[in-house]
mmCIF file of C-alpha atoms and ligand atoms in Angstrom:
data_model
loop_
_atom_site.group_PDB
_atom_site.id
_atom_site.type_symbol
_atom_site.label_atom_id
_atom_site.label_comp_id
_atom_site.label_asym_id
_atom_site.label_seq_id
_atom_site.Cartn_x
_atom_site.Cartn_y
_atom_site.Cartn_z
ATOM 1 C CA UNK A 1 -28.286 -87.523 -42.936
ATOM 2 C CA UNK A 2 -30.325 -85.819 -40.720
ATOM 3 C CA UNK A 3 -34.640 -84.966 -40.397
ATOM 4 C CA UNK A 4 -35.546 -82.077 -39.167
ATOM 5 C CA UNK A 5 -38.872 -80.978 -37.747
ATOM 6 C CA UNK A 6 -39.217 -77.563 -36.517
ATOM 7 C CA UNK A 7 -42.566 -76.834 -34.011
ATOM 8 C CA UNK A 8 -44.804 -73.929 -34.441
ATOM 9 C CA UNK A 9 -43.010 -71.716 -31.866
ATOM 10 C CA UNK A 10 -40.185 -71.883 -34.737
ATOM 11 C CA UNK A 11 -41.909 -71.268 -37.536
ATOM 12 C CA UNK A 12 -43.781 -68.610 -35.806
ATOM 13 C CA UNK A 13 -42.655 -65.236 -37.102
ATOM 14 C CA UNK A 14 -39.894 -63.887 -39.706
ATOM 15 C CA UNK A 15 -37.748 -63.322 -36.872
ATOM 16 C CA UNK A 16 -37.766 -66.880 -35.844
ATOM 17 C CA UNK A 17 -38.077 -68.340 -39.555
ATOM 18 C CA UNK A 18 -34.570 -66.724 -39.695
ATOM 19 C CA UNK A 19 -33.293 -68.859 -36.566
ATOM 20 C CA UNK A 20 -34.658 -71.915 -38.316
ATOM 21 C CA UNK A 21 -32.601 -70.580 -41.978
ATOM 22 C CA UNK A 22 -29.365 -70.642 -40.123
ATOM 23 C CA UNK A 23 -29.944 -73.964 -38.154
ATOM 24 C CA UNK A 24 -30.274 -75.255 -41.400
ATOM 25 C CA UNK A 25 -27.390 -73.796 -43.236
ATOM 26 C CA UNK A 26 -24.858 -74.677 -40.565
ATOM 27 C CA UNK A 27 -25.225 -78.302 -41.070
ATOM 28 C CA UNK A 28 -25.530 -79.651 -45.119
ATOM 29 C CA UNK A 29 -26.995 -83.325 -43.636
ATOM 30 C CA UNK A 30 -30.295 -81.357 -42.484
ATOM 31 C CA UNK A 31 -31.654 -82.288 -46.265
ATOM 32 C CA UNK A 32 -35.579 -83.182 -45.419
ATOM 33 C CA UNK A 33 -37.201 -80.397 -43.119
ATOM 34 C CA UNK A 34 -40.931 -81.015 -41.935
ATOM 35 C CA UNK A 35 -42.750 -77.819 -40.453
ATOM 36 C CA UNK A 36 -45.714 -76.910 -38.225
ATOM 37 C CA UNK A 37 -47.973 -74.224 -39.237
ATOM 38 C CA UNK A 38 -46.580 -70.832 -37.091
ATOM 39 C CA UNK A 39 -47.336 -71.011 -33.538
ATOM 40 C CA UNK A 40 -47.934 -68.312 -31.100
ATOM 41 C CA UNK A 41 -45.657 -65.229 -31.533
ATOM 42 C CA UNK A 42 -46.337 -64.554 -27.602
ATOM 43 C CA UNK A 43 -48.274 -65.620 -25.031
ATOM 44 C CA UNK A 44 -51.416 -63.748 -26.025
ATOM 45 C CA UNK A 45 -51.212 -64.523 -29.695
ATOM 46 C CA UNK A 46 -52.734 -67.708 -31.997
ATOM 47 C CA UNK A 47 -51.542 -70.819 -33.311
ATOM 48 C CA UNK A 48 -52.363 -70.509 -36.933
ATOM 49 C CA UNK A 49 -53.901 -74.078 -36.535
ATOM 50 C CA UNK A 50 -56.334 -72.351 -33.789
ATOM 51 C CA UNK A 51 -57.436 -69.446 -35.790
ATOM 52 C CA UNK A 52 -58.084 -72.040 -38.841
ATOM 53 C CA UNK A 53 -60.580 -74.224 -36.731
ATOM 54 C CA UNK A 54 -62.454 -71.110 -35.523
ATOM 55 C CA UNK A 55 -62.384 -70.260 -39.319
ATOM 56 C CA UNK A 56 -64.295 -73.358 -39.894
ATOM 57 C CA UNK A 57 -66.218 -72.897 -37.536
ATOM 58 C CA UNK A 58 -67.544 -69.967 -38.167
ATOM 59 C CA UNK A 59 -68.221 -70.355 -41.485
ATOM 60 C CA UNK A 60 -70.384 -73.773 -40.724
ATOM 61 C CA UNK A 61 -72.146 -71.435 -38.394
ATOM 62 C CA UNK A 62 -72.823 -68.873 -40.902
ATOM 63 C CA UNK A 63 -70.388 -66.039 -39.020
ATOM 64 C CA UNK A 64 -68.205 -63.753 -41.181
ATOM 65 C CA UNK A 65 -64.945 -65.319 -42.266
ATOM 66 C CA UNK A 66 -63.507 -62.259 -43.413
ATOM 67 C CA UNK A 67 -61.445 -60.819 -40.439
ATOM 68 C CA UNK A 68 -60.476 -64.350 -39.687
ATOM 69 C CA UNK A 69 -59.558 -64.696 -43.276
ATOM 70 C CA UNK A 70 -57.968 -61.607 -43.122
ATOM 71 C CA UNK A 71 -55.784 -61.901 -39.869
ATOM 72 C CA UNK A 72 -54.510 -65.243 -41.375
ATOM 73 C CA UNK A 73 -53.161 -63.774 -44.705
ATOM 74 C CA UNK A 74 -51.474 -61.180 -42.938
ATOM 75 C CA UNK A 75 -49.360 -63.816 -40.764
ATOM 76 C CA UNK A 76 -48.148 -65.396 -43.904
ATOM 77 C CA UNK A 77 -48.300 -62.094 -45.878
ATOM 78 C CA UNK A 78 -45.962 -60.556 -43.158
ATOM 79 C CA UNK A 79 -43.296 -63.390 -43.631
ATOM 80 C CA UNK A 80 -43.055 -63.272 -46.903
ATOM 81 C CA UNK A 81 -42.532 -59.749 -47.179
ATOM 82 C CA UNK A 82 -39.748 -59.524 -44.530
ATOM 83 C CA UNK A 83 -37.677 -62.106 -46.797
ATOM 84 C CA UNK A 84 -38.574 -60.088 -49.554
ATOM 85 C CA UNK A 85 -39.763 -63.683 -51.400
ATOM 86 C CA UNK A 86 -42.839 -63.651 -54.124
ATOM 87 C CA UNK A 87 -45.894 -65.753 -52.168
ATOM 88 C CA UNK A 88 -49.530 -64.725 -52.635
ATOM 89 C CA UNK A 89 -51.060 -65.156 -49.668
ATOM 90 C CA UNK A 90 -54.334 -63.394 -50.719
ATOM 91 C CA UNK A 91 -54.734 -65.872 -53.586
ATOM 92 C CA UNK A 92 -53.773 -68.753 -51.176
ATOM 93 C CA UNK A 93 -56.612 -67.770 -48.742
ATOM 94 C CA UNK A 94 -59.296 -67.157 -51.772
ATOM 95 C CA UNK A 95 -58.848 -70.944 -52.563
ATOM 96 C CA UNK A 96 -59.303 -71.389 -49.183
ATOM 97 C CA UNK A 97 -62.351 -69.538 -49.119
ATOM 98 C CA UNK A 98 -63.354 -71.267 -52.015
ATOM 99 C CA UNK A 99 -63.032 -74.574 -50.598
ATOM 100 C CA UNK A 100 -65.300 -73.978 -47.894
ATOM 101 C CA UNK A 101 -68.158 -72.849 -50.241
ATOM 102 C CA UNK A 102 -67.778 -76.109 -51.892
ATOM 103 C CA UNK A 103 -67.713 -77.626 -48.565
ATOM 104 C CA UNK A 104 -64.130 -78.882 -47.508
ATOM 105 C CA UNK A 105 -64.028 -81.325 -44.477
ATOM 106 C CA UNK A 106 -62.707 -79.687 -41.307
ATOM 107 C CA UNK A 107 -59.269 -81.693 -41.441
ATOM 108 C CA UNK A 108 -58.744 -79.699 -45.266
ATOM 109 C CA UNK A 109 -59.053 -76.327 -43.573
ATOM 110 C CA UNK A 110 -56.787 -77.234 -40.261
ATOM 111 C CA UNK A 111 -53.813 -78.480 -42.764
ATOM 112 C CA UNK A 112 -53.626 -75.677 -44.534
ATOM 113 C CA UNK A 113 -51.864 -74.154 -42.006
ATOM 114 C CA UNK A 114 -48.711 -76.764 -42.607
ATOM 115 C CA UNK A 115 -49.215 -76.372 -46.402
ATOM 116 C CA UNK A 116 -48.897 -72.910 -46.484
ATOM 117 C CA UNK A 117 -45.712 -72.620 -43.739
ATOM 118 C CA UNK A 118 -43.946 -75.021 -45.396
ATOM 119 C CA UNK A 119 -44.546 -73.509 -48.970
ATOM 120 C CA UNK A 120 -43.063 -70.479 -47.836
ATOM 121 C CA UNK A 121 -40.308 -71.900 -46.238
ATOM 122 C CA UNK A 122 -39.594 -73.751 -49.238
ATOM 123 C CA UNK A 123 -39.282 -70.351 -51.087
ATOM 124 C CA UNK A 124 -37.251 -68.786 -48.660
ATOM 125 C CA UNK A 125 -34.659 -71.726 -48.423
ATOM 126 C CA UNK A 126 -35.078 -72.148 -51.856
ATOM 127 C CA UNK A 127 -35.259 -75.816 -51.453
ATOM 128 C CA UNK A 128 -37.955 -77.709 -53.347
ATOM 129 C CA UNK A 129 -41.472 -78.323 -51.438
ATOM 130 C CA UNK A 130 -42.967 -81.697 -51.599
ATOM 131 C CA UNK A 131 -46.502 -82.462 -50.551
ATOM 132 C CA UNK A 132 -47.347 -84.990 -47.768
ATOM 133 C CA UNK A 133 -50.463 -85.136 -48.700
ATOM 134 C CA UNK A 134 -49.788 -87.668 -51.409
ATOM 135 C CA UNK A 135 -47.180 -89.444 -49.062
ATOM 136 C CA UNK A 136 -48.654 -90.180 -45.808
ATOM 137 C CA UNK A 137 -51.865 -92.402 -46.133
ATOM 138 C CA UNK A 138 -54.323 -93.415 -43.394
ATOM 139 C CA UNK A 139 -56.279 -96.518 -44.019
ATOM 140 C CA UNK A 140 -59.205 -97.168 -41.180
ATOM 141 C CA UNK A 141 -57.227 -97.630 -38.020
ATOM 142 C CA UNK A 142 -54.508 -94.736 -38.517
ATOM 143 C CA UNK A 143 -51.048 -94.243 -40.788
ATOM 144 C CA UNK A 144 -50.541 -97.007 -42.890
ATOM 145 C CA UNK A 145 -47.067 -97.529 -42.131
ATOM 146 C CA UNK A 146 -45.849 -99.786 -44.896
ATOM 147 C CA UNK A 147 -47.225 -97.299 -47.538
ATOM 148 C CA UNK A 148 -46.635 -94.226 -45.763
ATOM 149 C CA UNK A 149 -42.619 -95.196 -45.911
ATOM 150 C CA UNK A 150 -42.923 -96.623 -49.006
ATOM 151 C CA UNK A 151 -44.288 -93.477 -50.763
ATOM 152 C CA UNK A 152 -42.210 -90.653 -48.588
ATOM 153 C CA UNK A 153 -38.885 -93.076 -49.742
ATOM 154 C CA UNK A 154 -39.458 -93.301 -53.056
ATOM 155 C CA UNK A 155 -40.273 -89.696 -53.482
ATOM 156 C CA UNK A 156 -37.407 -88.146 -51.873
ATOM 157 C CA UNK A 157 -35.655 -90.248 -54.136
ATOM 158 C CA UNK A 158 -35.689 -87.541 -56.234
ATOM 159 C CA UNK A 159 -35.068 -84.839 -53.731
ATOM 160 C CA UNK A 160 -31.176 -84.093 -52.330
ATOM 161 C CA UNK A 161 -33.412 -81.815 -50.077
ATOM 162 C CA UNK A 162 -37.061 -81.100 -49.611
ATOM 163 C CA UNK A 163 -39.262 -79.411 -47.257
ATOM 164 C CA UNK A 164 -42.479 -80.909 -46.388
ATOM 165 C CA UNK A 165 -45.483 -79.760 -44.119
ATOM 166 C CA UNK A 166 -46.061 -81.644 -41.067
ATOM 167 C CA UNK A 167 -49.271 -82.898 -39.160
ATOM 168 C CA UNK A 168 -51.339 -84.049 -42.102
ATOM 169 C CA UNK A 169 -51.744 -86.638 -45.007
ATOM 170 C CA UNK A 170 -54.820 -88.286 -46.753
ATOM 171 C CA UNK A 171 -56.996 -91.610 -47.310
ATOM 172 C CA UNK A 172 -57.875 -93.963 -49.651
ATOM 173 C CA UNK A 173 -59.561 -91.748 -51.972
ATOM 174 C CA UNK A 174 -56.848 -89.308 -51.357
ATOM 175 C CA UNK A 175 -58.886 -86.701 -49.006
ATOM 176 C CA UNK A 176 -56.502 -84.858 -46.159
ATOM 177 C CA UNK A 177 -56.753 -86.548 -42.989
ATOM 178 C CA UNK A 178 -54.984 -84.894 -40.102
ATOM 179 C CA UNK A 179 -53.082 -86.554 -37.065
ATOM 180 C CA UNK A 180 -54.415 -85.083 -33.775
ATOM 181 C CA UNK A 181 -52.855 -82.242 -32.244
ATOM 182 C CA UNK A 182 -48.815 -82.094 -32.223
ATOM 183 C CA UNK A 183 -48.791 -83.991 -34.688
ATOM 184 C CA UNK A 184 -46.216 -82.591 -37.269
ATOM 185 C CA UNK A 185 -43.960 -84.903 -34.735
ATOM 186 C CA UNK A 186 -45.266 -87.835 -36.210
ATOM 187 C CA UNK A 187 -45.132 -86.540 -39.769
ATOM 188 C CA UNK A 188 -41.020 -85.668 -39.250
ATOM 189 C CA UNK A 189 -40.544 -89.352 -37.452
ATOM 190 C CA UNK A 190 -42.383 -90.879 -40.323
ATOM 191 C CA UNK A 191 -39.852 -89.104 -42.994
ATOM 192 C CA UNK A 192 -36.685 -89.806 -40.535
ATOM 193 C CA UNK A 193 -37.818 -93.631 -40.574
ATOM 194 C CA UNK A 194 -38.555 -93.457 -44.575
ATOM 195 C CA UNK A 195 -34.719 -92.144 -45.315
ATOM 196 C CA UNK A 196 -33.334 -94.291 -42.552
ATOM 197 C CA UNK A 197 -31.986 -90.957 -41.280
ATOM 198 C CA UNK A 198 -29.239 -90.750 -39.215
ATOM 199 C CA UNK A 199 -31.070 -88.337 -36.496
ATOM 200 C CA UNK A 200 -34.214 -87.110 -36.388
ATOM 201 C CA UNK A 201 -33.765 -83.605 -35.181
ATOM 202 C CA UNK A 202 -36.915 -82.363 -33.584
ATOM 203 C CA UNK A 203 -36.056 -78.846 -32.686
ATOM 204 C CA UNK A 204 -38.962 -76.578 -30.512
ATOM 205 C CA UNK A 205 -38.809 -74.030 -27.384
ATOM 206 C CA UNK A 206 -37.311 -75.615 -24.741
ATOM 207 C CA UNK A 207 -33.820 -77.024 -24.288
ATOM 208 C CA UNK A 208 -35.280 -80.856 -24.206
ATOM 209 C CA UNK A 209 -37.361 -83.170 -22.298
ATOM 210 C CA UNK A 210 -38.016 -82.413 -18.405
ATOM 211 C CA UNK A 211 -39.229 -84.555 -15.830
ATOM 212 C CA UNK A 212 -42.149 -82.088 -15.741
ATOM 213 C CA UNK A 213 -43.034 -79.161 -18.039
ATOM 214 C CA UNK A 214 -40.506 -76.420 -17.152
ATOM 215 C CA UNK A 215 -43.044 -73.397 -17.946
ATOM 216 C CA UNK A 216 -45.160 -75.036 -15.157
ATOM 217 C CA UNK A 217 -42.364 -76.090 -12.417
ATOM 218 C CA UNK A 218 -39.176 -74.598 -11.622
ATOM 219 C CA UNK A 219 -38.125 -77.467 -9.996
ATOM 220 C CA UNK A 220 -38.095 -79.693 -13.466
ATOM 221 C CA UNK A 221 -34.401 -81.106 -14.547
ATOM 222 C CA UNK A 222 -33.762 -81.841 -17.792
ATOM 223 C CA UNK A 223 -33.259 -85.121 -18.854
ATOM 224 C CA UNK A 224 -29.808 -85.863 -20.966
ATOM 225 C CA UNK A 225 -31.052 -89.306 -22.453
ATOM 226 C CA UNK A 226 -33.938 -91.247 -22.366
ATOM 227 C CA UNK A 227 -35.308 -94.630 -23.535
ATOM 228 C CA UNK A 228 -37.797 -94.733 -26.572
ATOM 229 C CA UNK A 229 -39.888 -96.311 -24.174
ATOM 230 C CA UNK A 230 -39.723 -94.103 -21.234
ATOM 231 C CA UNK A 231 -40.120 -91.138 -23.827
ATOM 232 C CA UNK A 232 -43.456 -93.018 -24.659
ATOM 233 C CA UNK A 233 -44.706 -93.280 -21.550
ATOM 234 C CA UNK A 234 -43.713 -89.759 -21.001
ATOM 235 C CA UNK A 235 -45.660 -88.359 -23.518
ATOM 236 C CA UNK A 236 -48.284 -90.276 -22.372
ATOM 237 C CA UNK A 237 -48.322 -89.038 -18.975
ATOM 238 C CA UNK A 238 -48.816 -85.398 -20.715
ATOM 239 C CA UNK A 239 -45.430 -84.347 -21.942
ATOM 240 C CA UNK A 240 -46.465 -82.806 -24.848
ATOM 241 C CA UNK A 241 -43.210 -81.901 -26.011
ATOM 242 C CA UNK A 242 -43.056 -84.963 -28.240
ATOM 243 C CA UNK A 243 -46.423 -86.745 -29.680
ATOM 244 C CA UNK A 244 -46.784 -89.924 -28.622
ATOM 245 C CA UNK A 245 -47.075 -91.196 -31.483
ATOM 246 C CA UNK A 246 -43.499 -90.062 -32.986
ATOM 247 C CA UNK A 247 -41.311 -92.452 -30.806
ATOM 248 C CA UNK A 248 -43.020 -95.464 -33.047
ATOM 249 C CA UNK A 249 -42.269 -94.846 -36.280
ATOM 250 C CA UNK A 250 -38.598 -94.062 -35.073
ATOM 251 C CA UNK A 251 -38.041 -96.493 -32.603
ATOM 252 C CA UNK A 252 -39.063 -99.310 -35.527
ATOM 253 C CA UNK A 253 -36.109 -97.453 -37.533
ATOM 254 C CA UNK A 254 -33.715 -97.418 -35.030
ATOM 255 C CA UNK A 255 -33.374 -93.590 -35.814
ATOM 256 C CA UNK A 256 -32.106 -91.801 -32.422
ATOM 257 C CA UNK A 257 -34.459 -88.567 -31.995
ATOM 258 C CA UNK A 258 -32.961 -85.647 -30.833
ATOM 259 C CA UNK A 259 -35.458 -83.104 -28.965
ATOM 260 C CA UNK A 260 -33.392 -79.481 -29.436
ATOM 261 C CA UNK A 261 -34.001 -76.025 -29.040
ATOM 262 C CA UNK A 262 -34.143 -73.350 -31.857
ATOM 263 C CA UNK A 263 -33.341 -70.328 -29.376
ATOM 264 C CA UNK A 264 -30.389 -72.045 -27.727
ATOM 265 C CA UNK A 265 -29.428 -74.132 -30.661
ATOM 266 C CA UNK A 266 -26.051 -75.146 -29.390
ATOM 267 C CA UNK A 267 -27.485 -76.654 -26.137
ATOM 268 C CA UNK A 268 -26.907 -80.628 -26.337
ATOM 269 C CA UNK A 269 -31.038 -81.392 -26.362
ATOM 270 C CA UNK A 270 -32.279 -84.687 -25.377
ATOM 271 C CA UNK A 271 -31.461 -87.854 -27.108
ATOM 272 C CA UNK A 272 -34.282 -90.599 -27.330
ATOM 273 C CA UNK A 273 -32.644 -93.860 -28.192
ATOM 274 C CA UNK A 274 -33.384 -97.984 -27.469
ATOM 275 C CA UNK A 275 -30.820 -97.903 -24.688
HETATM 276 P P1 ADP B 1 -43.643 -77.278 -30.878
HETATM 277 O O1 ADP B 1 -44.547 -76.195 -31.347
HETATM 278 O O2 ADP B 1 -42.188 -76.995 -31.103
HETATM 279 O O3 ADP B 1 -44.061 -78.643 -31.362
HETATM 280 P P2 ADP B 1 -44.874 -77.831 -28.297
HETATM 281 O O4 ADP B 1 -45.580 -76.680 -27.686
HETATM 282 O O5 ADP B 1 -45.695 -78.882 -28.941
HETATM 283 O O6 ADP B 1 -43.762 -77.266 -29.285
HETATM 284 O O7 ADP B 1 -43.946 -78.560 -27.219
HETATM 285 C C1 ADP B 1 -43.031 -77.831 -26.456
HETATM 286 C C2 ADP B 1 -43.633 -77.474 -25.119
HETATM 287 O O8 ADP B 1 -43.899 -78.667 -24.402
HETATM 288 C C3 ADP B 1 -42.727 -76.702 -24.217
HETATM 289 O O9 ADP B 1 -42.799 -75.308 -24.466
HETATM 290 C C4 ADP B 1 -43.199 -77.095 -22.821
HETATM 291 O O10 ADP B 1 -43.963 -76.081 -22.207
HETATM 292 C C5 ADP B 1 -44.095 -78.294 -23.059
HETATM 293 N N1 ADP B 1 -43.783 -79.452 -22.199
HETATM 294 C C6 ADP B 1 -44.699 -80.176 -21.522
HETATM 295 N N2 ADP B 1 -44.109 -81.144 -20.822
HETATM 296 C C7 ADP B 1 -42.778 -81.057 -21.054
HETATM 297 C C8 ADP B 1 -41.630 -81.799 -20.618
HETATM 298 N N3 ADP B 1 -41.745 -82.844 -19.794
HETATM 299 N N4 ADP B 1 -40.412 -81.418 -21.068
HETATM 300 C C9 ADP B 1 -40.288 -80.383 -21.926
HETATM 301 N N5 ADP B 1 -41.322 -79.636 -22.348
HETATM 302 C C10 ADP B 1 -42.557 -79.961 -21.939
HETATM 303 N N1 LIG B 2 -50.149 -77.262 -36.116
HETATM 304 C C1 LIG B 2 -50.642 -78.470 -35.465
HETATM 305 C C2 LIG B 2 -51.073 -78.164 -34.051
HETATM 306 O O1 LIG B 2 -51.077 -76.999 -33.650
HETATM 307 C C3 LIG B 2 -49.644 -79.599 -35.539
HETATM 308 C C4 LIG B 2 -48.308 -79.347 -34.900
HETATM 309 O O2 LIG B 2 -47.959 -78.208 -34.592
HETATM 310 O O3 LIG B 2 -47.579 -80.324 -34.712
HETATM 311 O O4 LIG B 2 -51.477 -79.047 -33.351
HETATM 312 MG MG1 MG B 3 -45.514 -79.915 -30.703
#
């Protein structure tokens, strides 16, 4: 059984949704699917996550939220319309709205973003969506692991396959609480550790893991396999191709990750194992 977590640069347009369809349909083990919020379309374009904070922002500092409302239905909007699938976007973005007049915390408005991609992903695949919201729980210090794998195992019980947004959860009293940025990575190892997947398939923009980021030097190799270990210390050396955060819940599994490419899907990737 495989997890699969696609990034932002994935989930970024129709175009690219449709990559992400087909991954999916050539292999029936990719059941559970955890997604980012759509990413930039090109280099001069958004993260949806981006344009959510500024919404926030503005609105706590009385700006018009309209355009920015605007300009974030019409991402959603536009996807939905190329698959020709039924999702209000306007309707999803006047709750929104609403939730900001009422005062929702800043770590509400950035999740939405995950919600929203991975509702609409659910309707395109036709796969049912289920919230992580009421699956991953931070206590004081973080994810509480025990419960977090608890709940996400004994919900998918239920599920042959879900799709579930990444990068966000809740606490005690059950308000969303985000990871910090990149972190739909740990949301996909914590569901790969939950089902004792077989892989967890984290699939972005780049063929793997480089000994240095490979939009930045032309000189970086890619790296074939790689310790959970060294990928930690990786990550935390800047490597942001994998949060730092995902190798844990994985590595305490013993669920190999493997860090593949959506536009070059047949390309090997890099696997992260304990040896
Ligand atoms: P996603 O949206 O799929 O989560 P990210 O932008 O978070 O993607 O991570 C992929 C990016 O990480 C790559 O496009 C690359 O520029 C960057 N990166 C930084 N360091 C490395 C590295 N050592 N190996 C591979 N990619 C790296
Ligand atoms: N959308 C969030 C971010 O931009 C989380 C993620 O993509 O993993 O940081
Ligand atoms: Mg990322």
């Amino acid at each position: 059984m495989i997890v699969c977590k696609f990034g932002g640069t994935s989930m970024a347009n129709a175009e690219t949704i449709g990559l992400v369809k087909q991954i999916i349909s050539l292999d029936a083990d990719r059941r559970y699917i955890v997604v980012s919020a759509p990413g930039r379309r090109n280099p001069a374009d958004s993260k949806v996550t981006d344009m959510l904070i500024s919404l926030k922002n503005d609105f706590d500092n009385g700006r018009d939220v309209s355009k920015g409302i605007d300009a974030l239905c019409a991402r959603f909007q536009d996807i939905a319309q190329k698959f020709g699938i039924d999702f209000d976007a306007s309707c999803e973005f006047e709750k929104i709205y609403r939730a900001l007049t009422l005062g929702a915390s800043d770590d509400y408005v950035k999740s939405r973003g995950e919600y929203l991609s991975a509702k609409l992903l659910s309707k395109i695949l036709g796969v049912p969506f289920v919230d992580a919201a009421d699956l991953v729980k931070f206590g004081t210090d973080g994810v509480d692991y025990e419960t977090t794998l608890a709940n996400i195992a004994n919900a998918l019980k239920a599920f042959d396959r879900a799709v579930l947004p990444g990068f966000y959860g809740s606490d005690k009293d059950g308000q969303i609480v985000t990871f910090s940025r990149g972190g739909s990575d740990v949301s996909g190892a914590l569901v790969a550790a939950a089902v004792k997947a077989d892989v967890y398939e984290n699939w972005t923009d780049v063929d793997g893991v480089f000994s240095a980021d490979p939009r930045k030097d032309d000189t970086a190799r890619l790296i074939d396999r790689l310790t959970y270990e060294d990928m930690y210390n990786l990550a935390l050396s800047g490597a942001n191709v994998l949060h730092k955060d995902a190798v844990y819940p994985a590595e305490r599994a013993g669920v190999p990750i493997n860090i593949k490419n959506t536009f070059n899907r047949y390309a090997a990737g890099t696997w992260i194992m304990k040896e």
